[in-house]
Short mmCIF file of C-alpha atoms in Angstrom, two decimals:
data_model
loop_
_atom_site.label_atom_id
_atom_site.label_comp_id
_atom_site.label_asym_id
_atom_site.label_seq_id
_atom_site.Cartn_x
_atom_site.Cartn_y
_atom_site.Cartn_z
CA MET A 1274 -138.14 -63.22 -62.52
CA VAL A 1275 -136.85 -64.38 -59.13
CA ASP A 1276 -133.39 -63.37 -57.93
CA ALA A 1277 -131.14 -65.91 -56.22
CA ALA A 1278 -128.84 -65.48 -53.23
CA ARG A 1279 -126.05 -67.56 -51.76
CA ASP A 1280 -126.81 -69.79 -48.80
CA GLN A 1281 -124.44 -70.64 -45.94
CA ASP A 1282 -122.79 -73.33 -48.10
CA GLY A 1283 -122.10 -70.85 -50.87
CA ARG A 1284 -124.71 -72.22 -53.25
CA TRP A 1285 -127.14 -70.02 -55.14
CA VAL A 1286 -130.74 -70.63 -54.08
CA ALA A 1287 -134.10 -69.07 -54.88
CA ALA A 1288 -137.72 -69.78 -54.00
CA CYS A 1289 -140.98 -69.05 -55.77
CA ASP A 1290 -144.59 -70.21 -55.81
CA ALA A 1291 -145.48 -72.75 -58.51
CA ALA A 1292 -148.43 -74.97 -59.44
CA ASP A 1293 -148.45 -78.28 -61.26
CA GLY A 1294 -147.65 -77.71 -64.93
CA ASP A 1295 -145.86 -74.38 -64.50
CA ARG A 1296 -142.80 -74.02 -66.70
CA TYR A 1297 -139.66 -72.41 -65.36
CA TRP A 1298 -135.96 -72.08 -66.15
CA LEU A 1299 -132.71 -70.77 -64.73
CA LEU A 1300 -130.62 -67.88 -66.05
CA VAL A 1301 -126.93 -67.65 -65.17
CA ASP A 1302 -125.15 -64.44 -66.09
CA ASP A 1303 -126.16 -63.80 -69.71
CA GLY A 1304 -126.38 -67.46 -70.71
CA PRO A 1305 -129.25 -69.39 -72.27
CA PRO A 1306 -132.27 -70.66 -70.30
CA LEU A 1307 -131.17 -73.71 -68.31
CA LEU A 1308 -133.04 -76.68 -66.90
CA ASP A 1309 -133.25 -77.08 -63.16
CA PRO A 1310 -131.10 -80.20 -62.47
CA HIS A 1311 -133.53 -81.11 -59.66
CA CYS A 1312 -136.73 -80.84 -61.72
CA ARG A 1313 -139.15 -83.78 -61.86
CA ASP A 1314 -140.48 -83.04 -65.34
CA VAL A 1315 -139.15 -81.64 -68.63
CA GLU A 1316 -141.16 -80.43 -71.59
CA LEU A 1317 -139.58 -80.03 -75.02
CA THR A 1318 -140.79 -76.73 -76.52
CA ALA A 1319 -140.02 -74.81 -79.70
CA ASP A 1320 -137.74 -72.60 -77.59
CA GLY A 1321 -135.87 -75.54 -76.09
CA PRO A 1322 -136.48 -77.83 -73.10
CA ARG A 1323 -138.11 -76.29 -70.06
CA SER A 1324 -138.41 -77.50 -66.48
CA VAL A 1325 -141.98 -78.19 -65.40
CA PHE A 1326 -143.11 -78.18 -61.81
CA ARG A 1327 -144.89 -81.30 -60.63
CA ALA A 1328 -145.53 -82.97 -57.29
CA PRO A 1329 -143.46 -86.03 -56.24
CA TRP A 1330 -144.65 -89.51 -57.24
CA GLY A 1331 -144.75 -92.86 -55.45
CA PRO A 1332 -143.27 -94.63 -53.75
CA ALA A 1333 -144.62 -97.68 -55.58
CA PRO A 1334 -143.79 -101.20 -54.36
CA GLN A 1335 -141.05 -103.35 -55.82
CA ALA A 1336 -141.57 -106.95 -56.90
CA PRO A 1337 -140.68 -109.87 -54.62
CA ALA A 1338 -137.09 -111.02 -54.94
CA LEU A 1339 -136.20 -113.22 -57.90
CA LEU A 1340 -135.75 -116.86 -56.95
CA GLU A 1341 -133.71 -117.65 -60.08
CA PRO A 1342 -130.85 -115.89 -61.88
CA PRO A 1343 -132.04 -113.00 -64.04
CA VAL A 1344 -133.06 -113.70 -67.63
CA VAL A 1345 -133.12 -110.18 -69.03
CA TYR A 1346 -135.12 -108.99 -72.03
CA GLU A 1347 -133.54 -105.69 -73.11
CA LEU A 1348 -135.98 -103.35 -74.85
CA HIS A 1349 -136.44 -99.84 -76.14
CA VAL A 1350 -139.80 -98.47 -75.03
CA LYS A 1351 -140.74 -96.90 -78.35
CA GLY A 1352 -139.28 -99.69 -80.46
CA PHE A 1353 -140.95 -102.42 -78.40
CA GLY A 1354 -144.40 -101.02 -77.74
CA GLY A 1355 -144.54 -97.43 -78.95
CA SER A 1356 -145.12 -96.06 -75.45
CA TYR A 1357 -145.00 -97.01 -71.79
CA LEU A 1358 -148.60 -98.17 -71.93
CA GLY A 1359 -148.13 -99.84 -75.32
CA CYS A 1360 -145.37 -102.03 -73.90
CA ILE A 1361 -147.91 -103.61 -71.55
CA ASP A 1362 -149.59 -105.27 -74.55
CA HIS A 1363 -146.46 -107.35 -75.20
CA LEU A 1364 -145.45 -108.32 -71.67
CA ASP A 1365 -147.20 -111.68 -71.93
CA HIS A 1366 -144.90 -112.53 -74.82
CA VAL A 1367 -141.86 -111.76 -72.66
CA VAL A 1368 -143.17 -114.12 -70.00
CA GLU A 1369 -143.90 -116.81 -72.57
CA VAL A 1370 -140.30 -116.81 -73.83
CA GLY A 1371 -139.02 -117.29 -70.29
CA ALA A 1372 -137.54 -113.93 -69.33
CA ASN A 1373 -138.03 -112.72 -65.76
CA VAL A 1374 -136.66 -109.16 -66.17
CA ILE A 1375 -137.33 -106.41 -68.67
CA GLU A 1376 -134.59 -103.82 -68.94
CA LEU A 1377 -135.64 -100.49 -70.46
CA LEU A 1378 -133.19 -98.37 -72.37
CA PRO A 1379 -132.92 -94.89 -70.80
CA VAL A 1380 -136.09 -93.09 -69.76
CA HIS A 1381 -134.37 -89.91 -68.59
CA PRO A 1382 -135.65 -86.89 -70.54
CA PHE A 1383 -133.64 -86.36 -73.72
CA GLU A 1384 -133.96 -84.38 -76.94
CA ASP A 1385 -135.27 -86.57 -79.75
CA ALA A 1386 -133.39 -85.00 -82.66
CA GLU A 1387 -130.65 -87.44 -83.76
CA ASN A 1388 -131.07 -89.33 -80.50
CA TYR A 1389 -133.22 -92.44 -80.45
CA TRP A 1390 -131.71 -94.60 -77.70
CA GLY A 1391 -131.81 -91.84 -75.07
CA TYR A 1392 -128.20 -91.92 -73.87
CA MET A 1393 -127.92 -88.11 -73.71
CA PRO A 1394 -129.88 -87.24 -70.53
CA LEU A 1395 -131.02 -83.68 -69.90
CA VAL A 1396 -131.70 -84.27 -66.18
CA TRP A 1397 -131.42 -87.42 -64.08
CA GLY A 1398 -134.49 -87.33 -61.86
CA ALA A 1399 -137.38 -87.01 -64.33
CA VAL A 1400 -139.17 -89.28 -66.81
CA HIS A 1401 -139.11 -88.85 -70.60
CA ARG A 1402 -142.41 -87.46 -71.91
CA GLY A 1403 -141.86 -88.73 -75.44
CA TYR A 1404 -142.91 -92.28 -74.48
CA ALA A 1405 -146.14 -91.22 -72.77
CA ALA A 1406 -149.66 -90.97 -74.18
CA GLN A 1407 -150.12 -87.92 -71.96
CA GLY A 1408 -146.77 -86.20 -71.57
CA GLU A 1409 -147.54 -84.63 -68.21
CA ARG A 1410 -148.31 -88.13 -66.87
CA ALA A 1411 -145.08 -89.78 -68.04
CA ALA A 1412 -144.12 -90.89 -64.53
CA GLU A 1413 -147.57 -92.33 -63.86
CA GLU A 1414 -147.60 -94.21 -67.16
CA LEU A 1415 -144.13 -95.65 -66.48
CA MET A 1416 -145.38 -96.72 -63.04
CA ALA A 1417 -148.31 -98.44 -64.74
CA LEU A 1418 -145.87 -100.38 -66.96
CA VAL A 1419 -143.83 -101.38 -63.92
CA ALA A 1420 -146.95 -102.50 -62.04
CA ALA A 1421 -148.16 -104.52 -65.05
CA ALA A 1422 -144.77 -106.23 -65.27
CA HIS A 1423 -144.91 -107.07 -61.57
CA GLU A 1424 -148.37 -108.59 -62.00
CA ARG A 1425 -146.83 -111.01 -64.50
CA GLY A 1426 -143.91 -111.95 -62.27
CA LEU A 1427 -141.43 -109.74 -64.15
CA HIS A 1428 -138.87 -107.42 -62.60
CA VAL A 1429 -138.13 -104.06 -64.23
CA TRP A 1430 -134.63 -102.65 -64.56
CA LEU A 1431 -133.75 -99.24 -65.99
CA ASP A 1432 -130.64 -98.41 -68.00
CA VAL A 1433 -129.34 -95.18 -66.46
CA VAL A 1434 -126.73 -92.71 -67.68
CA PHE A 1435 -124.87 -90.85 -64.95
CA ASN A 1436 -121.41 -90.65 -66.53
CA HIS A 1437 -122.16 -87.70 -68.82
CA THR A 1438 -125.02 -85.38 -69.74
CA GLY A 1439 -126.78 -84.40 -72.95
CA ASP A 1440 -125.55 -80.81 -72.95
CA ASP A 1441 -122.04 -81.29 -74.27
CA GLY A 1442 -121.88 -77.72 -75.62
CA LEU A 1443 -120.35 -79.06 -78.83
CA ALA A 1444 -122.77 -80.98 -81.04
CA HIS A 1445 -125.60 -80.24 -78.61
CA PRO A 1446 -126.57 -76.94 -76.93
CA VAL A 1447 -125.86 -76.20 -73.29
CA ARG A 1448 -129.02 -77.17 -71.43
CA SER A 1449 -128.30 -77.54 -67.71
CA LEU A 1450 -125.21 -78.53 -65.71
CA ARG A 1451 -122.71 -77.29 -68.24
CA GLY A 1452 -124.21 -73.83 -68.00
CA LEU A 1453 -124.18 -73.88 -64.20
CA ASP A 1454 -120.60 -74.97 -63.47
CA GLU A 1455 -118.84 -76.40 -66.49
CA ARG A 1456 -115.40 -76.37 -64.87
CA GLY A 1457 -116.39 -77.87 -61.54
CA LEU A 1458 -118.92 -80.57 -62.45
CA TYR A 1459 -117.03 -82.12 -65.36
CA ARG A 1460 -113.59 -83.71 -65.53
CA HIS A 1461 -110.75 -81.88 -67.26
CA HIS A 1462 -107.12 -82.56 -68.06
CA ALA A 1463 -104.50 -80.30 -66.49
CA ASP A 1464 -104.36 -78.24 -69.68
CA GLY A 1465 -108.11 -77.62 -69.54
CA ARG A 1466 -109.22 -80.11 -72.18
CA PRO A 1467 -112.36 -82.04 -71.18
CA TYR A 1468 -112.02 -85.76 -70.63
CA ASN A 1469 -113.79 -87.82 -73.28
CA ASP A 1470 -113.73 -91.39 -71.97
CA SER A 1471 -117.52 -91.50 -72.53
CA GLY A 1472 -117.17 -90.58 -76.21
CA CYS A 1473 -119.48 -87.63 -75.56
CA GLY A 1474 -116.92 -85.00 -74.56
CA ASN A 1475 -118.32 -84.16 -71.12
CA ASP A 1476 -117.53 -86.78 -68.49
CA VAL A 1477 -118.92 -85.73 -65.11
CA ASP A 1478 -116.76 -85.62 -61.99
CA PRO A 1479 -118.05 -88.37 -59.65
CA SER A 1480 -116.15 -86.86 -56.73
CA HIS A 1481 -118.07 -83.58 -56.82
CA PRO A 1482 -120.59 -83.39 -53.95
CA TYR A 1483 -123.28 -81.87 -56.16
CA VAL A 1484 -122.89 -84.58 -58.83
CA ARG A 1485 -123.22 -87.21 -56.10
CA GLU A 1486 -126.31 -85.47 -54.72
CA LEU A 1487 -127.98 -85.40 -58.14
CA VAL A 1488 -127.12 -89.04 -58.89
CA MET A 1489 -128.53 -90.30 -55.61
CA GLU A 1490 -131.61 -88.07 -55.95
CA GLY A 1491 -132.26 -89.38 -59.46
CA LEU A 1492 -131.86 -93.02 -58.38
CA GLN A 1493 -134.20 -92.51 -55.44
CA ARG A 1494 -136.90 -90.99 -57.63
CA LEU A 1495 -136.65 -93.74 -60.25
CA ALA A 1496 -136.71 -96.45 -57.59
CA ASP A 1497 -139.89 -94.86 -56.20
CA LEU A 1498 -141.58 -95.81 -59.49
CA GLY A 1499 -141.38 -99.41 -58.29
CA VAL A 1500 -138.27 -100.19 -60.33
CA ASP A 1501 -136.34 -103.28 -59.21
CA GLY A 1502 -132.85 -102.58 -60.51
CA PHE A 1503 -130.52 -100.39 -62.53
CA ARG A 1504 -127.97 -101.00 -65.25
CA PHE A 1505 -125.29 -98.28 -65.23
CA ASP A 1506 -124.02 -97.16 -68.63
CA LEU A 1507 -120.20 -97.00 -68.80
CA ALA A 1508 -120.16 -97.60 -65.07
CA SER A 1509 -116.38 -97.55 -64.81
CA LEU A 1510 -116.50 -93.77 -65.37
CA LEU A 1511 -118.25 -93.49 -62.01
CA THR A 1512 -115.16 -94.94 -60.30
CA ARG A 1513 -112.81 -92.12 -61.32
CA ASP A 1514 -113.10 -90.77 -57.77
CA GLY A 1515 -111.58 -93.97 -56.36
CA GLY A 1516 -114.97 -95.63 -55.89
CA GLY A 1517 -116.65 -93.30 -53.41
CA LEU A 1518 -119.77 -92.70 -55.49
CA VAL A 1519 -120.16 -96.39 -56.31
CA ASP A 1520 -119.81 -97.17 -52.60
CA MET A 1521 -122.74 -94.83 -51.95
CA ILE A 1522 -124.83 -96.42 -54.72
CA THR A 1523 -124.00 -99.91 -53.48
CA ALA A 1524 -124.98 -99.22 -49.88
CA TRP A 1525 -128.23 -97.58 -50.99
CA GLY A 1526 -129.09 -100.31 -53.50
CA ASP A 1527 -128.32 -103.15 -51.11
CA GLU A 1528 -130.48 -101.54 -48.42
CA ARG A 1529 -133.42 -101.27 -50.84
CA GLY A 1530 -132.92 -104.76 -52.25
CA LEU A 1531 -132.26 -103.49 -55.77
CA ALA A 1532 -130.31 -105.24 -58.51
CA LEU A 1533 -127.26 -103.23 -59.58
CA VAL A 1534 -125.62 -103.96 -62.93
CA SER A 1535 -122.43 -102.42 -64.28
CA GLU A 1536 -121.19 -101.99 -67.80
CA PRO A 1537 -117.66 -102.05 -66.36
CA TRP A 1538 -115.72 -100.36 -69.14
CA ASP A 1539 -115.37 -97.08 -71.03
CA LEU A 1540 -112.92 -95.62 -73.54
CA GLY A 1541 -110.23 -95.30 -70.86
CA ALA A 1542 -110.74 -98.26 -68.51
CA TYR A 1543 -111.74 -101.93 -68.53
CA GLN A 1544 -112.86 -103.46 -65.21
CA VAL A 1545 -114.73 -106.66 -66.08
CA GLY A 1546 -114.32 -109.29 -63.38
CA HIS A 1547 -112.11 -108.58 -60.38
CA GLY A 1548 -111.50 -105.04 -61.64
CA TRP A 1549 -115.02 -104.19 -60.44
CA PRO A 1550 -114.65 -104.92 -56.70
CA TRP A 1551 -118.29 -104.60 -55.60
CA PRO A 1552 -119.44 -108.21 -55.13
CA THR A 1553 -123.20 -107.57 -55.02
CA TRP A 1554 -123.25 -106.12 -58.54
CA TRP A 1555 -123.95 -108.04 -61.71
CA GLN A 1556 -121.55 -107.23 -64.56
CA TRP A 1557 -122.08 -107.21 -68.30
CA ASN A 1558 -119.67 -109.90 -69.52
CA ASP A 1559 -118.41 -108.88 -72.95
CA ARG A 1560 -115.88 -111.71 -72.86
CA PHE A 1561 -118.81 -114.15 -72.97
CA ARG A 1562 -120.17 -112.28 -75.98
CA ASP A 1563 -116.94 -112.33 -77.96
CA ASP A 1564 -115.80 -115.86 -77.08
CA ILE A 1565 -119.15 -117.50 -77.78
CA ARG A 1566 -119.57 -115.60 -81.04
CA GLY A 1567 -116.04 -116.52 -82.09
CA PHE A 1568 -116.39 -120.18 -81.15
CA LEU A 1569 -119.64 -120.60 -83.05
CA ARG A 1570 -118.29 -118.97 -86.20
CA GLY A 1571 -115.29 -121.32 -86.16
CA GLU A 1572 -112.47 -119.15 -84.83
CA HIS A 1573 -109.41 -121.09 -83.67
CA GLY A 1574 -108.12 -121.50 -80.13
CA LEU A 1575 -111.27 -120.74 -78.15
CA VAL A 1576 -112.15 -124.03 -76.44
CA HIS A 1577 -110.41 -123.09 -73.18
CA ALA A 1578 -112.13 -119.69 -73.13
CA VAL A 1579 -115.55 -121.23 -73.84
CA ARG A 1580 -115.06 -123.64 -70.92
CA GLN A 1581 -114.63 -120.60 -68.69
CA ARG A 1582 -117.64 -118.75 -70.09
CA VAL A 1583 -120.01 -121.72 -69.82
CA GLN A 1584 -119.34 -122.25 -66.12
CA GLY A 1585 -119.70 -118.59 -65.12
CA SER A 1586 -116.27 -117.21 -66.10
CA PRO A 1587 -114.30 -118.22 -62.98
CA ASP A 1588 -111.19 -116.83 -64.65
CA LEU A 1589 -112.79 -113.38 -64.37
CA PHE A 1590 -115.00 -113.62 -61.28
CA GLY A 1591 -113.69 -116.55 -59.27
CA PRO A 1592 -116.28 -118.90 -57.77
CA ASP A 1593 -118.87 -116.07 -57.63
CA GLY A 1594 -119.23 -116.01 -61.43
CA PRO A 1595 -122.75 -117.51 -61.53
CA ARG A 1596 -123.90 -114.64 -59.27
CA ARG A 1597 -121.96 -111.89 -61.01
CA SER A 1598 -121.68 -112.61 -64.74
CA LEU A 1599 -124.53 -111.29 -66.87
CA ASN A 1600 -123.98 -113.17 -70.12
CA PHE A 1601 -125.11 -111.96 -73.53
CA VAL A 1602 -124.45 -112.60 -77.20
CA ALA A 1603 -126.05 -109.41 -78.49
CA ALA A 1604 -127.09 -106.11 -76.90
CA HIS A 1605 -128.65 -102.90 -78.16
CA ASP A 1606 -125.29 -101.40 -79.18
CA GLY A 1607 -124.30 -103.81 -81.92
CA LEU A 1608 -125.65 -106.28 -84.43
CA THR A 1609 -128.83 -108.14 -83.58
CA MET A 1610 -128.42 -111.87 -83.13
CA HIS A 1611 -129.99 -112.42 -86.55
CA ASP A 1612 -127.57 -110.00 -88.20
CA LEU A 1613 -124.59 -111.82 -86.68
CA THR A 1614 -125.52 -114.51 -89.22
CA THR A 1615 -125.94 -112.20 -92.24
CA VAL A 1616 -122.72 -110.17 -92.19
CA THR A 1617 -119.09 -111.28 -91.95
CA SER A 1618 -117.11 -109.07 -89.58
CA ASP A 1619 -114.01 -109.78 -87.52
CA ARG A 1620 -114.81 -106.85 -85.23
CA HIS A 1621 -118.19 -108.35 -84.38
CA HIS A 1622 -117.05 -111.99 -84.59
CA ALA A 1623 -119.90 -112.36 -87.08
CA TRP A 1624 -120.29 -114.71 -90.04
CA ASP A 1625 -122.72 -114.69 -92.93
CA CYS A 1626 -123.57 -118.37 -92.74
CA GLY A 1627 -126.20 -118.32 -95.49
CA PRO A 1628 -129.92 -119.04 -95.24
CA GLU A 1629 -129.40 -122.81 -94.91
CA LEU A 1630 -127.58 -122.46 -91.58
CA ARG A 1631 -129.22 -119.30 -90.23
CA MET A 1632 -131.82 -120.94 -88.00
CA GLN A 1633 -129.24 -123.45 -86.79
CA GLN A 1634 -126.75 -120.72 -85.82
CA LEU A 1635 -129.40 -118.70 -84.00
CA GLN A 1636 -130.39 -121.79 -82.04
CA ASN A 1637 -126.70 -122.37 -81.29
CA TYR A 1638 -126.38 -118.84 -79.87
CA PHE A 1639 -129.38 -119.29 -77.60
CA THR A 1640 -128.27 -122.75 -76.47
CA MET A 1641 -124.87 -121.50 -75.34
CA LEU A 1642 -126.45 -118.44 -73.71
CA LEU A 1643 -129.21 -120.14 -71.77
CA LEU A 1644 -127.37 -123.29 -70.68
CA SER A 1645 -124.40 -121.37 -69.25
CA ALA A 1646 -124.05 -120.43 -65.60
CA GLY A 1647 -124.86 -116.85 -64.64
CA GLY A 1648 -127.52 -114.38 -65.61
CA SER A 1649 -128.45 -114.04 -69.27
CA MET A 1650 -129.72 -111.28 -71.53
CA TRP A 1651 -130.85 -110.79 -75.09
CA VAL A 1652 -132.40 -107.95 -77.08
CA MET A 1653 -136.05 -107.54 -77.98
CA GLY A 1654 -136.93 -109.61 -81.02
CA ASP A 1655 -133.81 -111.77 -81.08
CA GLU A 1656 -136.06 -114.68 -80.22
CA PHE A 1657 -137.80 -114.30 -83.57
CA GLY A 1658 -135.00 -113.14 -85.82
CA ARG A 1659 -135.43 -109.35 -85.71
CA SER A 1660 -133.06 -107.68 -88.16
CA GLN A 1661 -131.60 -104.17 -88.34
CA GLN A 1662 -130.35 -104.86 -91.88
CA ASN A 1663 -126.79 -105.28 -90.57
CA HIS A 1664 -126.78 -101.84 -88.90
CA ASP A 1665 -124.66 -102.07 -85.76
CA ASN A 1666 -125.19 -98.62 -84.22
CA PRO A 1667 -128.68 -97.23 -84.92
CA TYR A 1668 -128.61 -94.82 -81.98
CA ASN A 1669 -130.05 -92.03 -84.11
CA ILE A 1670 -132.58 -93.95 -86.22
CA ASP A 1671 -136.24 -93.69 -85.24
CA GLY A 1672 -138.10 -95.83 -87.74
CA PRO A 1673 -138.99 -99.37 -88.81
CA LEU A 1674 -135.32 -100.42 -88.64
CA THR A 1675 -135.27 -100.04 -84.87
CA ARG A 1676 -138.79 -101.21 -84.05
CA VAL A 1677 -140.16 -104.68 -83.43
CA ASP A 1678 -142.30 -105.88 -86.32
CA TRP A 1679 -144.77 -107.93 -84.32
CA ALA A 1680 -146.66 -108.95 -87.47
CA ALA A 1681 -143.56 -110.76 -88.75
CA ALA A 1682 -142.76 -112.55 -85.49
CA GLY A 1683 -144.65 -115.68 -86.51
CA GLU A 1684 -142.32 -116.28 -89.45
CA TRP A 1685 -139.66 -117.34 -86.93
CA HIS A 1686 -141.91 -119.37 -84.65
CA ARG A 1687 -139.47 -122.31 -84.76
CA LEU A 1688 -136.79 -120.17 -83.14
CA THR A 1689 -139.21 -118.80 -80.54
CA GLU A 1690 -140.40 -122.30 -79.67
CA TYR A 1691 -136.78 -123.45 -79.38
CA VAL A 1692 -136.03 -120.62 -76.93
CA GLN A 1693 -139.08 -121.60 -74.88
CA ALA A 1694 -137.87 -125.22 -74.77
CA LEU A 1695 -134.42 -124.06 -73.63
CA GLN A 1696 -136.00 -122.01 -70.86
CA ARG A 1697 -137.96 -125.02 -69.62
CA LEU A 1698 -134.72 -127.03 -69.54
CA ARG A 1699 -132.87 -124.25 -67.73
CA ARG A 1700 -135.53 -124.06 -65.03
CA ALA A 1701 -135.67 -127.84 -64.61
CA HIS A 1702 -131.86 -128.21 -64.67
CA PRO A 1703 -130.26 -124.98 -63.40
CA PRO A 1704 -126.57 -124.91 -64.32
CA GLY A 1705 -124.61 -126.32 -61.40
CA GLU A 1706 -121.35 -128.23 -61.12
CA PHE A 1707 -119.72 -128.67 -64.53
CA ARG A 1708 -117.66 -131.58 -65.87
CA PHE A 1709 -116.05 -131.03 -69.27
CA PHE A 1710 -115.09 -133.46 -72.01
CA GLY A 1711 -114.16 -133.47 -75.66
CA VAL A 1712 -115.53 -135.80 -78.29
CA GLY A 1713 -114.18 -138.45 -75.91
CA PRO A 1714 -112.95 -138.31 -72.31
CA ASP A 1715 -110.17 -135.79 -72.98
CA ILE A 1716 -110.73 -132.11 -73.67
CA ASP A 1717 -108.88 -130.85 -76.72
CA GLU A 1718 -107.90 -127.23 -76.10
CA GLY A 1719 -105.55 -127.11 -79.06
CA PHE A 1720 -105.51 -124.19 -81.47
CA LEU A 1721 -107.40 -126.17 -84.11
CA SER A 1722 -110.01 -127.68 -81.78
CA HIS A 1723 -113.64 -126.67 -82.33
CA SER A 1724 -115.58 -129.03 -80.06
CA LEU A 1725 -116.56 -129.28 -76.43
CA ALA A 1726 -118.94 -131.30 -74.28
CA TRP A 1727 -120.08 -130.85 -70.71
CA SER A 1728 -122.48 -132.24 -68.16
CA SER A 1729 -124.26 -130.25 -65.49
CA ASN A 1730 -127.21 -131.11 -63.29
CA GLY A 1731 -128.78 -133.80 -65.45
CA LEU A 1732 -127.93 -132.33 -68.86
CA TYR A 1733 -125.18 -133.34 -71.28
CA VAL A 1734 -124.31 -130.80 -73.97
CA MET A 1735 -122.23 -131.56 -77.07
CA ALA A 1736 -121.10 -128.64 -79.23
CA ASN A 1737 -119.54 -129.11 -82.66
CA ALA A 1738 -118.38 -125.75 -84.02
CA TRP A 1739 -116.33 -127.42 -86.76
CA TRP A 1740 -117.32 -127.51 -90.42
CA GLU A 1741 -117.29 -131.33 -90.58
CA PRO A 1742 -119.36 -133.93 -88.68
CA LEU A 1743 -117.89 -135.16 -85.39
CA GLU A 1744 -118.66 -138.25 -83.35
CA PHE A 1745 -119.05 -137.68 -79.59
CA GLU A 1746 -118.96 -140.47 -77.02
CA VAL A 1747 -121.10 -139.73 -73.97
CA GLN A 1748 -118.82 -139.80 -70.91
CA GLU A 1749 -121.39 -139.86 -68.14
CA PRO A 1750 -123.05 -143.09 -66.91
CA GLY A 1751 -126.78 -143.69 -67.08
CA GLU A 1752 -129.40 -143.47 -69.76
CA TRP A 1753 -129.75 -140.33 -71.81
CA ARG A 1754 -132.16 -139.02 -74.41
CA VAL A 1755 -131.97 -136.16 -76.89
CA VAL A 1756 -134.17 -133.27 -75.77
CA LEU A 1757 -132.89 -130.52 -78.06
CA ALA A 1758 -130.74 -130.45 -81.17
CA THR A 1759 -129.94 -127.61 -83.55
CA ALA A 1760 -129.43 -130.19 -86.32
CA VAL A 1761 -130.29 -133.88 -86.59
CA ALA A 1762 -127.73 -136.17 -84.93
CA THR A 1763 -127.37 -139.90 -85.47
CA SER A 1764 -126.67 -142.25 -82.58
CA SER A 1765 -125.23 -145.69 -82.02
CA GLY A 1766 -125.68 -147.59 -78.79
CA THR A 1767 -123.33 -150.54 -79.22
CA GLY A 1768 -121.14 -150.37 -76.12
CA ALA A 1769 -120.64 -146.70 -75.35
CA VAL A 1770 -123.35 -144.30 -76.51
CA ARG A 1771 -122.14 -142.23 -79.44
CA TYR A 1772 -123.71 -139.37 -81.38
CA THR A 1773 -122.54 -138.05 -84.72
CA LEU A 1774 -123.20 -134.33 -84.77
CA ALA A 1775 -123.71 -132.39 -87.96
CA PRO A 1776 -121.30 -129.53 -88.67
CA ARG A 1777 -121.88 -126.41 -86.58
CA SER A 1778 -124.52 -127.98 -84.36
CA ILE A 1779 -125.29 -128.56 -80.68
CA VAL A 1780 -127.13 -131.49 -79.13
CA VAL A 1781 -128.54 -131.49 -75.59
CA LEU A 1782 -129.17 -134.77 -73.75
CA GLN A 1783 -131.23 -135.20 -70.60
CA ARG A 1784 -130.59 -138.00 -68.13
CA ILE A 1785 -133.63 -140.28 -68.09
CA GLY A 1786 -135.30 -139.99 -64.72
CA ALA A 1787 -133.62 -136.63 -63.95
#
């Protein structure tokens, strides 16, 4: 037992001798054993989580800067490879399907019971032991994964959770910060009720100096693993101080050359686009998700919105959209891309299209995603039809439902090969200046319109989201050839070049000689 005393700043401090592997904990008044918020390691024991002393790690080098927009492969360490080291076995696949970034769901320490995704962090500056072959070497094994990704030309981003903690004191026991200063470190209404804009009942106060210190300390430690960027869960909660904490993160991240990505919304705020005023950050673009899903399932009145999404959402981001919009159709917290085609749901803009159209719709999703301006992201296994059996929120399921079945990947090789072909097109013809058309020269943005065509940097894309065939007349001069099609199209070359597209299909032309 070591007694603490107040320092000149009024904080309680104590010092003791410790060796690598020593467990320790904090006692405040007569409360339960608490984790040290500054600890570098956490072990889950039968008596609860305990801080473990270990020496600092790194710093490990980051990868060279990306020369192209990010193509992000979002993965869960356990679901993708079983462990940090197990993930290395599948990195070549990620490269083969054209991604240049892997984004890991949270690797902060968390308690496994009823928590699979890891969005309930115990401390912010340590590495989760549950994904390591040797728990005490979790940081070293994560560094090995990062280094292996770098060797293959991949960047590594981490999904981080700084808006709340895992010790909410309600459904989960008090483990750390809540036992140290529940009133000061968390946000409360005037009547004393805790804010719950995170949905977890314990939103931290981003204006508190100690919260800021812990956030920056945690980011620094994770970056020293060689990590190249961070995606901030419910990032808008970090702006409740007027933006001071995000200013600090931005200055630090820009100095280190790190990618910063916001999920710019929470239960009380929505900041996508100009509402997130930090121009060097990428933003998750949920408007892309909803508009593309809706358009491809045949919802009315979306042609104007899809024009915006395809060219980088200038209505949201202005001309910087291609450098700020991180586009996606599916993410970890929702239906997989496959399951968008097996369940009908207005909330998810999903449609059970039947087995005859399933491959076609999945190819449609990827075509719109990868031929649009901006960064792009999809979830592990979407490229070969991974299903969660229509489950849209498996945050607490640790089992086959939430793991990649690598043995079954070959059954969807046509989809994987289509994604690879799209990636080759994207690299050869990066989205640039866009010119839009309809089935003819005029764009039909009417409520009942379901078609759009565009040209950009040597490609001409025709999208028929209607349930009947449509004839498109190519509006750009020159010679063109079909390079990708989600369904067979017929052409006629008498006079103007025309293509009759099958219902709910997309055809991509390439200018000959481009």
